[in-house]
Amino acid sequence: MAITAIKGFNDILPGEVEKWQYIEATARRVFELYGFSEIRIPIMEKTELFARSIGDTTDIVEKEMYSFVDKGENRVTLRPEGTASVMRAFVEHKLYAQDPVARLYYMGPMFRYERPQKGRYRQFHQIGAEVTGVTSPLVDAQVLTMLCHFFAELGLTEPRLEINSLGCPDCRPAYRTALQEFLRARLDRLCDDCRRRIETNPLRALDCKATGCKEATMDAPSVLDSLCTACDDHFARTRSALEQTGTGYAINPRMVRGLDYYTRTTFELVTGLLGAQSAVAAGGRYDGLISEIGGPAIPGIGFAMGVERVALLLSERDFSRRPDLFVAALGDEARDAAFSLMSGLQRKGVSVEFDYEGKSLKSQLRRADKCNARFTLIIGGDELAAKSCPLMEMDAGIQEPVALSVEALCLRIRP
Ligand code: ATP
Ligand code: MG
């Protein structure tokens, strides 16, 4: 029996991959406009890095990580997200010594053991960006503006931005306690997971998809009402900076995010078009993370988007590529000439398709049609002798003679 791929691990085939390349190229172009540089981080890290940064009681660390012991008895994990690795690299290479302000982006596969469904896979891809060293809310607004700019460049009106503030180590504990009390009074209406979460991670109950939990927490206290003056002011200034850049947003006080390291501003870009997989991108501020993993007390903020979900939002659009030219040839001599022409043209940046096997003219023209070439050239003995050949411009349906030379063809195809 033929061997298949692992469940939840996908191939991205030609036809689909062009969309991915477009998404990636757009991200690079937009992020670089905002001064970000790419960082490439390993696919595997010590398990400890994720346990410590993401948090022991989160879904990712509790149930979703691909962790194993390698041949050297090291506990390692396929990365479930990128921020922890980027910050590990930032600390390990002391990038902060030159300048605490780093603007970094990454793209690549992430791994989570989840139930595969549309928009949710076990190997999936993220494009993410991080800024370190700035506490000012102007940077929160800048990161969000960049993210929305990216989606606008893709021509998408979905997803929409939702923001919240989770406070800081000064004000969050009081909120946590108030929420715990609220949840304990409604214990019988909560799902098993949320009952357990009351003690370990009560904020997650606000994010639970179970109907009973949703109803029971409808009038839960809002984190925004318990922010300390500094966090309240930071959130207000983030909002006014977003208004300054014309970045539309809605406040969602129930958005809690699934990772422990977030402080203050958190956000999601959400869509109604992907069913339960409504978050296309998400992130927030993580002022305590860098010191948590052994670095200096430097603040940070960032996001990650799911490329599969962005690709689903773009699914209507056609990204297929067209070759510039198809060269058909009749007879061995013409095929040799066509082959030389093709090589010369490719070196000049013209994309050319050709039939290597010397099939019938009918079959060659079928292939030309299928690959949707912009121009077609049919070379036979007479054309070779005359050193001239009709060049057909397929969309316009016109044909004009052209000299059979790389230079003449280049001028006509790529003027
Ligand atoms: P969800 O609520 O959908 O599980 P999440 O909160 O776990 O998302 P993050 O950890 O914030 O997601 O990751 C950022 C983005 O990565 C998500 O918004 C989503 O687009 C994408 N993503 C996360 N998990 C998966 C997955 N298993 N398959 C595909 N994309 C994913
Ligand atoms: Mg998840």
Tab-separated table of C-alpha atoms and ligand atoms in Angstrom:
chain	number	residue	atom	x	y	z
A	1	MET	CA	0.000	0.000	0.000
A	2	ALA	CA	1.285	3.475	-0.843
A	3	ILE	CA	2.491	5.535	2.088
A	4	THR	CA	0.454	8.656	2.830
A	5	ALA	CA	1.300	11.816	4.778
A	6	ILE	CA	0.697	12.039	8.543
A	7	LYS	CA	-2.842	13.108	9.508
A	8	GLY	CA	-3.078	16.890	9.814
A	9	PHE	CA	0.151	17.435	7.839
A	10	ASN	CA	-0.529	18.880	4.390
A	11	ASP	CA	1.262	19.198	1.081
A	12	ILE	CA	0.930	22.557	-0.598
A	13	LEU	CA	0.845	21.779	-4.287
A	14	PRO	CA	1.508	23.888	-7.376
A	15	GLY	CA	-1.709	25.773	-8.122
A	16	GLU	CA	-2.149	26.490	-4.395
A	17	VAL	CA	1.446	27.416	-3.621
A	18	GLU	CA	1.273	30.561	-5.771
A	19	LYS	CA	-1.238	31.973	-3.279
A	20	TRP	CA	1.154	31.211	-0.423
A	21	GLN	CA	4.010	32.900	-2.222
A	22	TYR	CA	1.828	35.950	-2.760
A	23	ILE	CA	0.897	36.072	0.945
A	24	GLU	CA	4.527	35.683	1.993
A	25	ALA	CA	5.811	38.265	-0.481
A	26	THR	CA	3.147	40.756	0.637
A	27	ALA	CA	4.087	40.213	4.291
A	28	ARG	CA	7.786	40.761	3.554
A	29	ARG	CA	7.073	43.909	1.568
A	30	VAL	CA	4.706	45.449	4.119
A	31	PHE	CA	6.726	44.457	7.224
A	32	GLU	CA	9.950	45.770	5.721
A	33	LEU	CA	8.198	49.119	5.100
A	34	TYR	CA	7.792	49.301	8.874
A	35	GLY	CA	11.458	48.503	9.509
A	36	PHE	CA	11.190	44.786	10.350
A	37	SER	CA	13.950	42.278	9.523
A	38	GLU	CA	13.499	38.556	9.085
A	39	ILE	CA	14.760	36.106	11.694
A	40	ARG	CA	14.930	32.347	11.045
A	41	ILE	CA	14.531	30.261	14.142
A	42	PRO	CA	14.837	26.481	14.585
A	43	ILE	CA	11.829	24.207	14.264
A	44	MET	CA	12.688	22.417	17.526
A	45	GLU	CA	13.538	23.818	20.953
A	46	LYS	CA	14.053	22.516	24.445
A	47	THR	CA	10.609	21.645	25.859
A	48	GLU	CA	11.370	23.825	28.850
A	49	LEU	CA	11.304	26.982	26.707
A	50	PHE	CA	7.647	26.518	25.790
A	51	ALA	CA	6.582	25.220	29.185
A	52	ARG	CA	8.067	28.282	30.848
A	53	SER	CA	6.955	30.945	28.358
A	54	ILE	CA	3.549	29.795	27.116
A	55	GLY	CA	2.488	28.539	30.567
A	56	ASP	CA	1.942	25.082	32.092
A	57	THR	CA	-1.828	25.380	32.294
A	58	THR	CA	-2.505	26.503	28.723
A	59	ASP	CA	-4.097	24.220	26.111
A	60	ILE	CA	-0.916	24.308	24.053
A	61	VAL	CA	1.367	23.036	26.803
A	62	GLU	CA	-1.197	20.740	28.449
A	63	LYS	CA	-2.404	18.907	25.363
A	64	GLU	CA	-1.101	20.143	22.030
A	65	MET	CA	2.700	19.915	21.962
A	66	TYR	CA	4.714	17.438	19.915
A	67	SER	CA	7.294	16.625	22.578
A	68	PHE	CA	9.682	13.717	22.735
A	69	VAL	CA	12.977	12.581	24.172
A	70	ASP	CA	15.762	12.431	21.555
A	71	LYS	CA	18.614	9.916	21.331
A	72	GLY	CA	20.696	12.048	23.686
A	73	GLU	CA	17.939	11.966	26.348
A	74	ASN	CA	17.057	15.618	25.715
A	75	ARG	CA	13.441	16.687	26.090
A	76	VAL	CA	12.597	18.545	22.905
A	77	THR	CA	9.445	19.982	21.287
A	78	LEU	CA	8.463	20.863	17.738
A	79	ARG	CA	7.654	24.546	18.071
A	80	PRO	CA	3.925	25.233	18.608
A	81	GLU	CA	4.443	28.993	18.048
A	82	GLY	CA	7.223	31.444	17.232
A	83	THR	CA	7.382	34.150	19.888
A	84	ALA	CA	9.170	32.059	22.531
A	85	SER	CA	11.906	31.074	20.049
A	86	VAL	CA	12.362	34.613	18.746
A	87	MET	CA	12.764	35.897	22.299
A	88	ARG	CA	15.092	33.011	23.177
A	89	ALA	CA	17.265	34.050	20.202
A	90	PHE	CA	17.027	37.728	21.188
A	91	VAL	CA	18.346	36.883	24.655
A	92	GLU	CA	20.873	34.215	23.598
A	93	HIS	CA	22.558	36.495	21.049
A	94	LYS	CA	22.212	39.564	23.277
A	95	LEU	CA	20.597	41.483	20.442
A	96	TYR	CA	19.527	44.013	23.073
A	97	ALA	CA	23.140	44.985	23.822
A	98	GLN	CA	23.332	47.101	20.658
A	99	ASP	CA	19.744	48.273	20.751
A	100	PRO	CA	16.897	47.027	22.955
A	101	VAL	CA	14.508	47.943	20.159
A	102	ALA	CA	14.351	45.014	17.734
A	103	ARG	CA	11.729	44.569	15.034
A	104	LEU	CA	11.718	40.989	13.800
A	105	TYR	CA	9.449	38.860	11.637
A	106	TYR	CA	9.419	35.144	10.871
A	107	MET	CA	7.473	32.681	8.800
A	108	GLY	CA	7.296	28.906	8.836
A	109	PRO	CA	5.628	25.749	10.089
A	110	MET	CA	4.299	25.269	13.629
A	111	PHE	CA	3.092	22.021	15.195
A	112	ARG	CA	0.152	21.374	17.497
A	113	TYR	CA	-1.570	18.075	18.174
A	114	GLU	CA	-5.162	19.214	17.568
A	115	ARG	CA	-8.188	17.686	15.882
A	116	PRO	CA	-7.710	18.448	12.176
A	117	GLN	CA	-10.564	20.288	10.442
A	118	LYS	CA	-10.959	23.171	8.003
A	119	GLY	CA	-8.515	25.893	9.089
A	120	ARG	CA	-7.028	23.713	11.846
A	121	TYR	CA	-4.164	21.329	11.180
A	122	ARG	CA	-1.338	19.626	13.080
A	123	GLN	CA	1.358	21.226	10.966
A	124	PHE	CA	0.261	24.733	10.102
A	125	HIS	CA	2.117	27.891	9.136
A	126	GLN	CA	2.447	31.226	10.802
A	127	ILE	CA	3.802	34.581	9.771
A	128	GLY	CA	4.580	36.615	12.851
A	129	ALA	CA	6.278	39.813	13.946
A	130	GLU	CA	7.679	41.062	17.245
A	131	VAL	CA	8.867	44.414	18.576
A	132	THR	CA	10.993	44.593	21.722
A	133	GLY	CA	12.112	47.469	23.887
A	134	VAL	CA	9.198	49.900	23.590
A	135	THR	CA	6.546	50.468	26.261
A	136	SER	CA	4.869	53.363	24.456
A	137	PRO	CA	1.327	52.625	23.248
A	138	LEU	CA	2.372	54.156	19.936
A	139	VAL	CA	4.119	50.881	19.165
A	140	ASP	CA	0.981	48.866	20.018
A	141	ALA	CA	-0.905	50.994	17.510
A	142	GLN	CA	1.898	50.738	14.961
A	143	VAL	CA	1.980	46.916	15.097
A	144	LEU	CA	-1.799	46.762	14.677
A	145	THR	CA	-1.763	49.295	11.875
A	146	MET	CA	0.895	47.238	10.079
A	147	LEU	CA	-1.153	44.068	10.465
A	148	CYS	CA	-4.293	45.756	9.108
A	149	HIS	CA	-2.224	47.317	6.317
A	150	PHE	CA	-1.079	43.804	5.361
A	151	PHE	CA	-4.686	42.550	5.056
A	152	ALA	CA	-5.669	45.656	3.093
A	153	GLU	CA	-2.749	45.013	0.685
A	154	LEU	CA	-4.151	41.530	0.100
A	155	GLY	CA	-7.408	43.225	-0.866
A	156	LEU	CA	-9.316	41.653	2.035
A	157	THR	CA	-12.020	43.440	3.994
A	158	GLU	CA	-12.175	40.550	6.493
A	159	PRO	CA	-10.803	39.972	9.119
A	160	ARG	CA	-11.759	42.714	11.569
A	161	LEU	CA	-9.639	43.910	14.481
A	162	GLU	CA	-10.724	43.347	18.089
A	163	ILE	CA	-8.667	44.627	21.006
A	164	ASN	CA	-8.608	44.250	24.763
A	165	SER	CA	-6.269	44.881	27.679
A	166	LEU	CA	-5.392	42.140	30.157
A	167	GLY	CA	-3.716	44.471	32.639
A	168	CYS	CA	-0.388	43.819	34.333
A	169	PRO	CA	0.949	41.898	37.357
A	170	ASP	CA	-0.278	44.815	39.503
A	171	CYS	CA	-3.924	44.724	38.505
A	172	ARG	CA	-4.576	41.292	36.981
A	173	PRO	CA	-4.465	39.278	40.249
A	174	ALA	CA	-7.435	41.231	41.661
A	175	TYR	CA	-9.393	40.605	38.465
A	176	ARG	CA	-8.459	36.924	38.532
A	177	THR	CA	-9.779	36.636	42.103
A	178	ALA	CA	-13.009	38.479	41.254
A	179	LEU	CA	-13.560	36.237	38.246
A	180	GLN	CA	-12.837	33.105	40.302
A	181	GLU	CA	-15.517	34.138	42.782
A	182	PHE	CA	-17.949	34.798	39.970
A	183	LEU	CA	-17.249	31.391	38.401
A	184	ARG	CA	-17.419	29.467	41.681
A	185	ALA	CA	-20.934	30.835	42.205
A	186	ARG	CA	-21.923	29.307	38.836
A	187	LEU	CA	-20.054	26.026	39.097
A	188	ASP	CA	-23.026	23.843	38.135
A	189	ARG	CA	-23.434	25.612	34.787
A	190	LEU	CA	-19.797	25.247	33.678
A	191	CYS	CA	-18.226	22.473	31.613
A	192	ASP	CA	-15.652	20.110	33.203
A	193	ASP	CA	-12.745	21.980	31.595
A	194	CYS	CA	-13.907	25.315	32.979
A	195	ARG	CA	-14.486	23.898	36.462
A	196	ARG	CA	-10.883	22.816	36.453
A	197	ARG	CA	-9.797	26.147	34.954
A	198	ILE	CA	-11.284	28.109	37.877
A	199	GLU	CA	-8.227	27.210	39.906
A	200	THR	CA	-5.594	27.074	37.167
A	201	ASN	CA	-6.546	29.595	34.455
A	202	PRO	CA	-9.938	31.199	35.185
A	203	LEU	CA	-9.691	33.762	32.370
A	204	ARG	CA	-9.960	30.921	29.856
A	205	ALA	CA	-13.564	30.337	30.944
A	206	LEU	CA	-14.512	33.554	29.121
A	207	ASP	CA	-13.196	32.007	25.930
A	208	CYS	CA	-14.943	28.622	26.280
A	209	LYS	CA	-17.021	27.557	23.281
A	210	ALA	CA	-19.544	25.497	25.339
A	211	THR	CA	-23.042	27.054	25.299
A	212	GLY	CA	-23.534	26.603	29.064
A	213	CYS	CA	-20.269	28.409	29.826
A	214	LYS	CA	-21.079	31.176	27.373
A	215	GLU	CA	-24.438	31.790	29.031
A	216	ALA	CA	-23.106	31.494	32.568
A	217	THR	CA	-20.359	34.043	31.927
A	218	MET	CA	-22.493	36.519	29.983
A	219	ASP	CA	-22.401	39.069	32.805
A	220	ALA	CA	-18.945	38.211	34.135
A	221	PRO	CA	-16.901	41.140	35.470
A	222	SER	CA	-14.958	42.927	32.720
A	223	VAL	CA	-11.183	42.990	32.892
A	224	LEU	CA	-11.345	46.570	31.625
A	225	ASP	CA	-13.092	47.684	34.826
A	226	SER	CA	-10.229	46.423	36.962
A	227	LEU	CA	-7.248	47.949	35.142
A	228	CYS	CA	-4.872	50.021	37.262
A	229	THR	CA	-4.423	53.668	36.298
A	230	ALA	CA	-1.240	52.964	34.306
A	231	CYS	CA	-2.849	50.120	32.281
A	232	ASP	CA	-6.058	52.084	31.775
A	233	ASP	CA	-4.056	55.027	30.470
A	234	HIS	CA	-1.945	52.757	28.218
A	235	PHE	CA	-5.088	51.243	26.700
A	236	ALA	CA	-6.693	54.672	26.168
A	237	ARG	CA	-3.564	55.949	24.437
A	238	THR	CA	-3.363	52.810	22.270
A	239	ARG	CA	-6.932	53.451	21.129
A	240	SER	CA	-6.367	57.091	20.326
A	241	ALA	CA	-3.189	56.217	18.375
A	242	LEU	CA	-5.229	53.681	16.359
A	243	GLU	CA	-7.725	56.418	15.610
A	244	GLN	CA	-4.838	58.638	14.489
A	245	THR	CA	-3.714	56.037	11.926
A	246	GLY	CA	-7.292	55.397	10.816
A	247	THR	CA	-7.181	51.748	11.915
A	248	GLY	CA	-10.700	50.546	12.699
A	249	TYR	CA	-11.223	48.355	15.770
A	250	ALA	CA	-13.807	47.038	18.209
A	251	ILE	CA	-13.224	46.474	21.931
A	252	ASN	CA	-13.836	42.897	23.096
A	253	PRO	CA	-13.404	42.676	26.891
A	254	ARG	CA	-13.935	38.886	26.784
A	255	MET	CA	-10.913	38.200	24.608
A	256	VAL	CA	-8.374	36.530	26.889
A	257	ARG	CA	-5.922	34.736	24.574
A	258	GLY	CA	-4.596	31.260	25.262
A	259	LEU	CA	-1.026	32.034	26.320
A	260	ASP	CA	0.079	33.108	29.775
A	261	TYR	CA	2.684	35.634	28.755
A	262	TYR	CA	0.346	38.390	27.579
A	263	THR	CA	0.028	41.680	29.474
A	264	ARG	CA	-1.923	44.829	28.605
A	265	THR	CA	-2.906	45.081	24.907
A	266	THR	CA	-4.175	41.854	23.328
A	267	PHE	CA	-5.869	41.547	19.976
A	268	GLU	CA	-7.338	39.233	17.395
A	269	LEU	CA	-8.242	39.615	13.771
A	270	VAL	CA	-11.486	37.735	13.451
A	271	THR	CA	-13.695	36.624	10.600
A	272	GLY	CA	-17.139	35.109	10.336
A	273	LEU	CA	-16.154	33.289	7.143
A	274	LEU	CA	-14.240	30.325	8.603
A	275	GLY	CA	-16.718	28.804	11.063
A	276	ALA	CA	-15.236	27.981	14.456
A	277	GLN	CA	-11.772	28.918	13.182
A	278	SER	CA	-12.592	32.600	13.535
A	279	ALA	CA	-9.150	33.950	14.517
A	280	VAL	CA	-6.955	34.678	11.530
A	281	ALA	CA	-4.252	36.504	13.464
A	282	ALA	CA	-3.707	37.163	17.135
A	283	GLY	CA	-1.204	38.592	19.531
A	284	GLY	CA	-0.474	41.062	22.249
A	285	ARG	CA	2.003	42.686	24.554
A	286	TYR	CA	4.275	40.448	26.636
A	287	ASP	CA	6.179	42.744	28.954
A	288	GLY	CA	7.256	39.936	31.316
A	289	LEU	CA	8.301	37.266	28.809
A	290	ILE	CA	11.901	38.244	28.103
A	291	SER	CA	12.827	38.291	31.791
A	292	GLU	CA	10.837	35.077	32.331
A	293	ILE	CA	13.152	33.229	29.947
A	294	GLY	CA	16.262	34.633	31.590
A	295	GLY	CA	16.812	37.906	29.733
A	296	PRO	CA	16.751	41.505	30.933
A	297	ALA	CA	13.481	43.277	31.785
A	298	ILE	CA	12.653	44.421	28.261
A	299	PRO	CA	9.029	44.722	27.084
A	300	GLY	CA	7.719	43.224	23.855
A	301	ILE	CA	4.667	43.008	21.629
A	302	GLY	CA	3.841	40.876	18.608
A	303	PHE	CA	1.393	38.782	16.639
A	304	ALA	CA	1.133	35.664	14.544
A	305	MET	CA	-1.245	34.931	11.712
A	306	GLY	CA	-2.259	31.540	10.397
A	307	VAL	CA	-1.282	31.327	6.732
A	308	GLU	CA	-3.783	28.517	5.988
A	309	ARG	CA	-6.596	30.740	7.259
A	310	VAL	CA	-5.381	33.740	5.238
A	311	ALA	CA	-5.215	31.466	2.182
A	312	LEU	CA	-8.809	30.318	2.822
A	313	LEU	CA	-9.932	33.963	2.837
A	314	LEU	CA	-8.236	34.384	-0.540
A	315	SER	CA	-9.633	31.151	-1.932
A	316	GLU	CA	-11.790	32.763	-4.605
A	317	ARG	CA	-8.909	34.441	-6.341
A	318	ASP	CA	-6.888	32.997	-9.219
A	319	PHE	CA	-3.139	33.020	-8.625
A	320	SER	CA	-2.126	30.712	-11.459
A	321	ARG	CA	0.871	31.853	-13.451
A	322	ARG	CA	0.963	32.165	-17.254
A	323	PRO	CA	4.103	31.488	-19.262
A	324	ASP	CA	5.024	34.252	-21.661
A	325	LEU	CA	5.497	32.000	-24.664
A	326	PHE	CA	4.779	28.522	-25.972
A	327	VAL	CA	7.054	27.356	-28.801
A	328	ALA	CA	5.646	24.631	-31.034
A	329	ALA	CA	7.929	22.949	-33.544
A	330	LEU	CA	7.378	20.724	-36.606
A	331	GLY	CA	10.195	18.308	-37.355
A	332	ASP	CA	13.565	17.605	-35.757
A	333	GLU	CA	15.382	20.573	-37.224
A	334	ALA	CA	12.712	23.035	-36.094
A	335	ARG	CA	12.665	21.393	-32.651
A	336	ASP	CA	16.418	21.979	-32.270
A	337	ALA	CA	16.002	25.612	-33.291
A	338	ALA	CA	13.039	26.010	-30.912
A	339	PHE	CA	15.054	24.471	-28.089
A	340	SER	CA	17.923	26.961	-28.608
A	341	LEU	CA	15.490	29.863	-28.825
A	342	MET	CA	13.832	28.733	-25.601
A	343	SER	CA	17.157	28.653	-23.716
A	344	GLY	CA	18.150	32.075	-25.017
A	345	LEU	CA	14.798	33.582	-24.070
A	346	GLN	CA	14.796	32.056	-20.577
A	347	ARG	CA	18.191	33.620	-19.912
A	348	LYS	CA	16.665	36.972	-20.870
A	349	GLY	CA	13.839	36.524	-18.356
A	350	VAL	CA	11.099	35.293	-20.678
A	351	SER	CA	9.217	32.232	-19.391
A	352	VAL	CA	8.865	29.628	-22.145
A	353	GLU	CA	7.022	26.320	-22.458
A	354	PHE	CA	7.911	23.689	-25.039
A	355	ASP	CA	7.043	20.101	-25.921
A	356	TYR	CA	10.150	17.972	-25.397
A	357	GLU	CA	8.734	14.807	-26.913
A	358	GLY	CA	8.036	16.103	-30.434
A	359	LYS	CA	4.333	15.249	-30.433
A	360	SER	CA	1.876	16.200	-33.197
A	361	LEU	CA	1.126	19.869	-33.832
A	362	LYS	CA	-2.405	19.333	-32.567
A	363	SER	CA	-1.142	17.951	-29.297
A	364	GLN	CA	1.431	20.754	-28.939
A	365	LEU	CA	-1.268	23.370	-29.444
A	366	ARG	CA	-3.479	21.674	-26.862
A	367	ARG	CA	-0.621	21.987	-24.417
A	368	ALA	CA	-0.135	25.663	-25.338
A	369	ASP	CA	-3.807	26.256	-24.646
A	370	LYS	CA	-3.715	24.381	-21.345
A	371	CYS	CA	-0.742	26.329	-20.016
A	372	ASN	CA	-2.455	29.558	-21.080
A	373	ALA	CA	0.674	31.081	-22.647
A	374	ARG	CA	0.420	34.741	-23.613
A	375	PHE	CA	2.109	34.156	-26.988
A	376	THR	CA	2.518	31.126	-29.252
A	377	LEU	CA	5.113	30.558	-31.936
A	378	ILE	CA	4.854	27.720	-34.490
A	379	ILE	CA	8.171	26.923	-36.159
A	380	GLY	CA	8.294	24.666	-39.232
A	381	GLY	CA	10.789	24.126	-42.082
A	382	ASP	CA	9.586	27.154	-44.091
A	383	GLU	CA	9.811	29.484	-41.101
A	384	LEU	CA	13.326	28.210	-40.348
A	385	ALA	CA	14.422	28.901	-43.923
A	386	ALA	CA	12.845	32.380	-43.911
A	387	LYS	CA	14.188	33.094	-40.376
A	388	SER	CA	10.775	34.571	-39.679
A	389	CYS	CA	7.664	33.188	-38.065
A	390	PRO	CA	4.137	34.335	-37.136
A	391	LEU	CA	3.843	35.232	-33.427
A	392	MET	CA	0.333	34.799	-32.068
A	393	GLU	CA	-0.860	36.984	-29.232
A	394	MET	CA	-3.427	34.695	-27.687
A	395	ASP	CA	-5.763	37.049	-25.772
A	396	ALA	CA	-5.995	39.581	-28.589
A	397	GLY	CA	-6.238	36.859	-31.235
A	398	ILE	CA	-3.797	38.649	-33.548
A	399	GLN	CA	-0.696	37.376	-35.277
A	400	GLU	CA	2.251	39.226	-36.763
A	401	PRO	CA	5.531	37.996	-38.234
A	402	VAL	CA	8.636	38.194	-36.074
A	403	ALA	CA	12.310	37.481	-36.859
A	404	LEU	CA	13.429	34.147	-35.346
A	405	SER	CA	15.997	35.614	-32.953
A	406	VAL	CA	16.104	35.950	-29.172
A	407	GLU	CA	16.454	39.748	-29.446
A	408	ALA	CA	13.479	40.246	-31.782
A	409	LEU	CA	11.262	37.947	-29.706
A	410	CYS	CA	12.257	39.666	-26.451
A	411	LEU	CA	11.339	43.041	-27.879
A	412	ARG	CA	7.876	41.799	-28.803
A	413	ILE	CA	7.134	39.737	-25.694
A	414	ARG	CA	8.771	41.879	-23.008
A	415	PRO	CA	9.038	45.319	-24.618
B	1	ATP	P1	-7.603	29.028	17.938
B	1	ATP	O1	-8.448	29.764	18.913
B	1	ATP	O2	-8.206	28.980	16.559
B	1	ATP	O3	-7.155	27.680	18.422
B	1	ATP	P2	-5.130	30.098	18.898
B	1	ATP	O4	-5.552	31.117	19.891
B	1	ATP	O5	-4.691	28.773	19.389
B	1	ATP	O6	-6.279	29.906	17.773
B	1	ATP	P3	-2.641	31.446	18.345
B	1	ATP	O7	-1.862	30.579	19.230
B	1	ATP	O8	-2.928	32.819	18.766
B	1	ATP	O9	-4.018	30.699	17.949
B	1	ATP	O10	-1.974	31.451	16.880
B	1	ATP	C1	-2.140	32.542	15.974
B	1	ATP	C2	-2.854	32.107	14.710
B	1	ATP	O11	-2.337	30.881	14.212
B	1	ATP	C3	-4.338	31.827	14.889
B	1	ATP	O12	-5.062	33.008	14.851
B	1	ATP	C4	-4.628	30.940	13.691
B	1	ATP	O13	-4.831	31.721	12.521
B	1	ATP	C5	-3.359	30.158	13.540
B	1	ATP	N1	-3.492	28.813	14.111
B	1	ATP	C6	-3.372	28.453	15.403
B	1	ATP	N2	-3.522	27.115	15.542
B	1	ATP	C7	-3.718	26.622	14.293
B	1	ATP	C8	-3.908	25.322	13.748
B	1	ATP	N3	-3.906	24.230	14.504
B	1	ATP	N4	-4.088	25.195	12.398
B	1	ATP	C9	-4.083	26.289	11.604
B	1	ATP	N5	-3.887	27.536	12.049
B	1	ATP	C10	-3.716	27.713	13.376
B	2	MG	MG	-5.638	26.928	19.641
